[in-house]
Amino acid sequence: MYNNKPKTNITIEPATAARLAEIPNIVGVKDSTGDFTNLLEYIRLTKDNPDFHVLVGRDTLIYAGLCCGAVGSIASCANVAPRLVADIYDKYMAGDREGALEAQFKLNPLRLATSMGTFPEVIKEGLMQMGFPVGRCLAPIKELNADQKVKLHQVLAQLGLVAD
């Protein structure tokens, strides 16, 4: 299941997800709301079902979600910085909580930069700045303006993903 009302026009309440989790072929939920309380409720209400998994869909909450019982993340920023996103998970699973939190803090400016434009334009612009010819989004999604492109470039440079 995918809980992201702006993209799906539907909200899957945690209590509803818990009931649906009892159906054998429903194995998890990705929560992209960015509402940590909501994420915690998914985890709390389904924690006793070993066949159901909660995935974090907001990149800034990966570490916190793992600490509370989420099994992983499907992160938009992994398209631009896959190693950094994987580092959060890998370090956490290896018991390096400090390293995982450091990786989370390093990722956050990139995720916050995605609010400069409409998804997936910021991701595509980042990939293009990194040398990947992924092309532009189709209308009605607008291209980032020059100032936004510069700000994104600065974030990518801080992560070592583009030359300064």
C-alpha atoms as a PDB file:
ATOM      1  CA  MET A   1       0.000   0.000   0.000  1.00  0.00           C
ATOM      2  CA  TYR A   2       1.059   3.587  -0.597  1.00  0.00           C
ATOM      3  CA  ASN A   3      -0.030   6.381   1.724  1.00  0.00           C
ATOM      4  CA  ASN A   4       0.546   9.691  -0.035  1.00  0.00           C
ATOM      5  CA  LYS A   5      -2.663  11.671  -0.371  1.00  0.00           C
ATOM      6  CA  PRO A   6      -1.257  14.426  -2.647  1.00  0.00           C
ATOM      7  CA  LYS A   7      -0.306  11.758  -5.207  1.00  0.00           C
ATOM      8  CA  THR A   8      -3.128   9.231  -4.726  1.00  0.00           C
ATOM      9  CA  ASN A   9      -6.016  11.350  -3.399  1.00  0.00           C
ATOM     10  CA  ILE A  10      -6.550   8.702  -0.703  1.00  0.00           C
ATOM     11  CA  THR A  11      -5.411   8.501   2.909  1.00  0.00           C
ATOM     12  CA  ILE A  12      -4.814   5.056   4.354  1.00  0.00           C
ATOM     13  CA  GLU A  13      -5.335   5.492   8.075  1.00  0.00           C
ATOM     14  CA  PRO A  14      -3.085   3.369  10.318  1.00  0.00           C
ATOM     15  CA  ALA A  15      -6.091   1.505  11.759  1.00  0.00           C
ATOM     16  CA  THR A  16      -7.240   0.658   8.226  1.00  0.00           C
ATOM     17  CA  ALA A  17      -3.748  -0.515   7.303  1.00  0.00           C
ATOM     18  CA  ALA A  18      -3.681  -2.735  10.394  1.00  0.00           C
ATOM     19  CA  ARG A  19      -6.917  -4.411   9.317  1.00  0.00           C
ATOM     20  CA  LEU A  20      -5.733  -4.777   5.720  1.00  0.00           C
ATOM     21  CA  ALA A  21      -2.449  -6.243   7.002  1.00  0.00           C
ATOM     22  CA  GLU A  22      -4.413  -9.344   7.981  1.00  0.00           C
ATOM     23  CA  ILE A  23      -4.946 -10.126   4.276  1.00  0.00           C
ATOM     24  CA  PRO A  24      -2.117 -12.495   3.255  1.00  0.00           C
ATOM     25  CA  ASN A  25      -1.132 -10.788  -0.003  1.00  0.00           C
ATOM     26  CA  ILE A  26      -0.920  -7.310   1.554  1.00  0.00           C
ATOM     27  CA  VAL A  27       2.624  -7.228   2.863  1.00  0.00           C
ATOM     28  CA  GLY A  28       3.380  -3.614   3.688  1.00  0.00           C
ATOM     29  CA  VAL A  29       2.819   0.102   3.474  1.00  0.00           C
ATOM     30  CA  LYS A  30       4.989   2.980   2.328  1.00  0.00           C
ATOM     31  CA  ASP A  31       4.108   6.125   4.265  1.00  0.00           C
ATOM     32  CA  SER A  32       5.119   9.298   2.423  1.00  0.00           C
ATOM     33  CA  THR A  33       3.134  11.750   4.528  1.00  0.00           C
ATOM     34  CA  GLY A  34       6.125  13.051   6.465  1.00  0.00           C
ATOM     35  CA  ASP A  35       3.935  12.814   9.567  1.00  0.00           C
ATOM     36  CA  PHE A  36       6.075  10.972  12.120  1.00  0.00           C
ATOM     37  CA  THR A  37       3.100  10.264  14.374  1.00  0.00           C
ATOM     38  CA  ASN A  38       1.345   8.574  11.457  1.00  0.00           C
ATOM     39  CA  LEU A  39       4.442   6.492  10.696  1.00  0.00           C
ATOM     40  CA  LEU A  40       4.680   5.432  14.341  1.00  0.00           C
ATOM     41  CA  GLU A  41       1.033   4.399  14.354  1.00  0.00           C
ATOM     42  CA  TYR A  42       1.577   2.160  11.318  1.00  0.00           C
ATOM     43  CA  ILE A  43       4.465   0.526  13.163  1.00  0.00           C
ATOM     44  CA  ARG A  44       2.641   0.255  16.497  1.00  0.00           C
ATOM     45  CA  LEU A  45      -0.537  -1.220  15.036  1.00  0.00           C
ATOM     46  CA  THR A  46       1.222  -3.781  12.819  1.00  0.00           C
ATOM     47  CA  LYS A  47       4.308  -4.710  14.866  1.00  0.00           C
ATOM     48  CA  ASP A  48       2.889  -8.092  15.875  1.00  0.00           C
ATOM     49  CA  ASN A  49       2.376  -9.152  12.247  1.00  0.00           C
ATOM     50  CA  PRO A  50       5.713 -10.569  11.027  1.00  0.00           C
ATOM     51  CA  ASP A  51       4.433 -10.665   7.439  1.00  0.00           C
ATOM     52  CA  PHE A  52       3.661  -6.938   7.252  1.00  0.00           C
ATOM     53  CA  HIS A  53       6.325  -4.260   6.836  1.00  0.00           C
ATOM     54  CA  VAL A  54       6.369  -0.483   7.178  1.00  0.00           C
ATOM     55  CA  LEU A  55       8.570   1.518   4.806  1.00  0.00           C
ATOM     56  CA  VAL A  56       9.501   5.162   5.248  1.00  0.00           C
ATOM     57  CA  GLY A  57       8.602   7.314   2.258  1.00  0.00           C
ATOM     58  CA  ARG A  58       9.911  10.641   3.557  1.00  0.00           C
ATOM     59  CA  ASP A  59      13.676  10.775   3.152  1.00  0.00           C
ATOM     60  CA  THR A  60      14.217  12.984   6.223  1.00  0.00           C
ATOM     61  CA  LEU A  61      12.665  10.312   8.464  1.00  0.00           C
ATOM     62  CA  ILE A  62      14.631   7.209   7.403  1.00  0.00           C
ATOM     63  CA  TYR A  63      16.829   7.028  10.509  1.00  0.00           C
ATOM     64  CA  ALA A  64      13.978   7.799  12.912  1.00  0.00           C
ATOM     65  CA  GLY A  65      11.762   5.233  11.210  1.00  0.00           C
ATOM     66  CA  LEU A  66      14.419   2.528  11.485  1.00  0.00           C
ATOM     67  CA  CYS A  67      14.871   3.345  15.183  1.00  0.00           C
ATOM     68  CA  CYS A  68      11.158   2.779  15.739  1.00  0.00           C
ATOM     69  CA  GLY A  69      10.702  -0.406  13.718  1.00  0.00           C
ATOM     70  CA  ALA A  70      10.360   0.493  10.042  1.00  0.00           C
ATOM     71  CA  VAL A  71      12.152  -2.070   7.872  1.00  0.00           C
ATOM     72  CA  GLY A  72      13.532   0.360   5.304  1.00  0.00           C
ATOM     73  CA  SER A  73      12.730   3.168   2.936  1.00  0.00           C
ATOM     74  CA  ILE A  74      11.785   3.906  -0.633  1.00  0.00           C
ATOM     75  CA  ALA A  75      13.523   7.260  -0.962  1.00  0.00           C
ATOM     76  CA  SER A  76      13.233   9.702  -3.852  1.00  0.00           C
ATOM     77  CA  CYS A  77      16.724  11.045  -3.124  1.00  0.00           C
ATOM     78  CA  ALA A  78      18.148   7.581  -3.760  1.00  0.00           C
ATOM     79  CA  ASN A  79      17.798   8.459  -7.443  1.00  0.00           C
ATOM     80  CA  VAL A  80      20.427  11.180  -6.947  1.00  0.00           C
ATOM     81  CA  ALA A  81      22.460   9.943  -3.961  1.00  0.00           C
ATOM     82  CA  PRO A  82      21.935   6.159  -3.730  1.00  0.00           C
ATOM     83  CA  ARG A  83      25.068   5.453  -1.688  1.00  0.00           C
ATOM     84  CA  LEU A  84      24.162   8.062   0.900  1.00  0.00           C
ATOM     85  CA  VAL A  85      20.628   6.702   1.316  1.00  0.00           C
ATOM     86  CA  ALA A  86      21.973   3.151   1.521  1.00  0.00           C
ATOM     87  CA  ASP A  87      24.531   4.280   4.121  1.00  0.00           C
ATOM     88  CA  ILE A  88      21.731   5.242   6.502  1.00  0.00           C
ATOM     89  CA  TYR A  89      20.298   1.726   6.314  1.00  0.00           C
ATOM     90  CA  ASP A  90      23.594  -0.171   6.136  1.00  0.00           C
ATOM     91  CA  LYS A  91      25.148   1.650   9.074  1.00  0.00           C
ATOM     92  CA  TYR A  92      21.992   1.325  11.142  1.00  0.00           C
ATOM     93  CA  MET A  93      21.773  -2.416  10.494  1.00  0.00           C
ATOM     94  CA  ALA A  94      25.471  -2.825  11.345  1.00  0.00           C
ATOM     95  CA  GLY A  95      24.855  -1.188  14.719  1.00  0.00           C
ATOM     96  CA  ASP A  96      26.587   2.074  13.807  1.00  0.00           C
ATOM     97  CA  ARG A  97      23.775   4.347  14.974  1.00  0.00           C
ATOM     98  CA  GLU A  98      26.017   7.412  15.062  1.00  0.00           C
ATOM     99  CA  GLY A  99      27.162   6.820  11.480  1.00  0.00           C
ATOM    100  CA  ALA A 100      23.584   6.241  10.341  1.00  0.00           C
ATOM    101  CA  LEU A 101      22.442   9.476  11.955  1.00  0.00           C
ATOM    102  CA  GLU A 102      25.377  11.330  10.394  1.00  0.00           C
ATOM    103  CA  ALA A 103      24.365   9.979   6.967  1.00  0.00           C
ATOM    104  CA  GLN A 104      20.767  11.061   7.639  1.00  0.00           C
ATOM    105  CA  PHE A 105      21.889  14.584   8.503  1.00  0.00           C
ATOM    106  CA  LYS A 106      24.016  14.677   5.355  1.00  0.00           C
ATOM    107  CA  LEU A 107      21.035  13.619   3.205  1.00  0.00           C
ATOM    108  CA  ASN A 108      18.523  16.064   4.683  1.00  0.00           C
ATOM    109  CA  PRO A 109      19.597  19.190   2.709  1.00  0.00           C
ATOM    110  CA  LEU A 110      19.092  17.289  -0.543  1.00  0.00           C
ATOM    111  CA  ARG A 111      15.608  16.172   0.479  1.00  0.00           C
ATOM    112  CA  LEU A 112      14.723  19.662   1.655  1.00  0.00           C
ATOM    113  CA  ALA A 113      15.900  21.036  -1.715  1.00  0.00           C
ATOM    114  CA  THR A 114      13.217  18.982  -3.440  1.00  0.00           C
ATOM    115  CA  SER A 115      10.655  21.466  -2.123  1.00  0.00           C
ATOM    116  CA  MET A 116      12.028  24.061  -4.572  1.00  0.00           C
ATOM    117  CA  GLY A 117       9.990  22.531  -7.359  1.00  0.00           C
ATOM    118  CA  THR A 118       7.512  19.876  -8.283  1.00  0.00           C
ATOM    119  CA  PHE A 119       8.505  16.245  -7.979  1.00  0.00           C
ATOM    120  CA  PRO A 120      10.191  14.801 -10.005  1.00  0.00           C
ATOM    121  CA  GLU A 121      11.658  17.954 -11.590  1.00  0.00           C
ATOM    122  CA  VAL A 122      14.170  18.574  -8.785  1.00  0.00           C
ATOM    123  CA  ILE A 123      15.369  14.964  -8.962  1.00  0.00           C
ATOM    124  CA  LYS A 124      15.683  15.142 -12.754  1.00  0.00           C
ATOM    125  CA  GLU A 125      17.512  18.477 -12.587  1.00  0.00           C
ATOM    126  CA  GLY A 126      19.909  17.030 -10.030  1.00  0.00           C
ATOM    127  CA  LEU A 127      20.617  14.046 -12.251  1.00  0.00           C
ATOM    128  CA  MET A 128      21.175  16.319 -15.257  1.00  0.00           C
ATOM    129  CA  GLN A 129      23.619  18.445 -13.251  1.00  0.00           C
ATOM    130  CA  MET A 130      25.440  15.211 -12.413  1.00  0.00           C
ATOM    131  CA  GLY A 131      25.747  14.402 -16.131  1.00  0.00           C
ATOM    132  CA  PHE A 132      22.849  11.990 -16.610  1.00  0.00           C
ATOM    133  CA  PRO A 133      20.737  12.976 -19.653  1.00  0.00           C
ATOM    134  CA  VAL A 134      17.355  12.092 -18.142  1.00  0.00           C
ATOM    135  CA  GLY A 135      15.390  14.816 -19.928  1.00  0.00           C
ATOM    136  CA  ARG A 136      12.822  17.285 -18.729  1.00  0.00           C
ATOM    137  CA  CYS A 137       9.449  16.626 -17.163  1.00  0.00           C
ATOM    138  CA  LEU A 138       6.380  17.020 -19.304  1.00  0.00           C
ATOM    139  CA  ALA A 139       3.882  19.856 -18.866  1.00  0.00           C
ATOM    140  CA  PRO A 140       2.391  20.987 -16.601  1.00  0.00           C
ATOM    141  CA  ILE A 141       5.487  20.388 -14.448  1.00  0.00           C
ATOM    142  CA  LYS A 142       7.718  23.434 -14.719  1.00  0.00           C
ATOM    143  CA  GLU A 143      11.489  23.544 -14.996  1.00  0.00           C
ATOM    144  CA  LEU A 144      13.383  25.040 -12.067  1.00  0.00           C
ATOM    145  CA  ASN A 145      14.342  28.680 -12.500  1.00  0.00           C
ATOM    146  CA  ALA A 146      17.996  29.788 -12.644  1.00  0.00           C
ATOM    147  CA  ASP A 147      18.209  30.638  -8.917  1.00  0.00           C
ATOM    148  CA  GLN A 148      16.727  27.276  -7.932  1.00  0.00           C
ATOM    149  CA  LYS A 149      19.199  25.474 -10.195  1.00  0.00           C
ATOM    150  CA  VAL A 150      22.086  27.300  -8.507  1.00  0.00           C
ATOM    151  CA  LYS A 151      20.779  26.401  -5.035  1.00  0.00           C
ATOM    152  CA  LEU A 152      20.405  22.759  -6.043  1.00  0.00           C
ATOM    153  CA  HIS A 153      23.918  22.780  -7.498  1.00  0.00           C
ATOM    154  CA  GLN A 154      25.267  24.068  -4.178  1.00  0.00           C
ATOM    155  CA  VAL A 155      23.573  21.208  -2.303  1.00  0.00           C
ATOM    156  CA  LEU A 156      24.913  18.656  -4.793  1.00  0.00           C
ATOM    157  CA  ALA A 157      28.410  20.159  -4.514  1.00  0.00           C
ATOM    158  CA  GLN A 158      28.297  19.928  -0.701  1.00  0.00           C
ATOM    159  CA  LEU A 159      27.552  16.218  -1.114  1.00  0.00           C
ATOM    160  CA  GLY A 160      30.420  15.811  -3.580  1.00  0.00           C
ATOM    161  CA  LEU A 161      28.039  14.825  -6.369  1.00  0.00           C
ATOM    162  CA  VAL A 162      29.054  17.664  -8.723  1.00  0.00           C
ATOM    163  CA  ALA A 163      32.131  19.869  -9.060  1.00  0.00           C
ATOM    164  CA  ASP A 164      31.969  23.097  -7.093  1.00  0.00           C
END
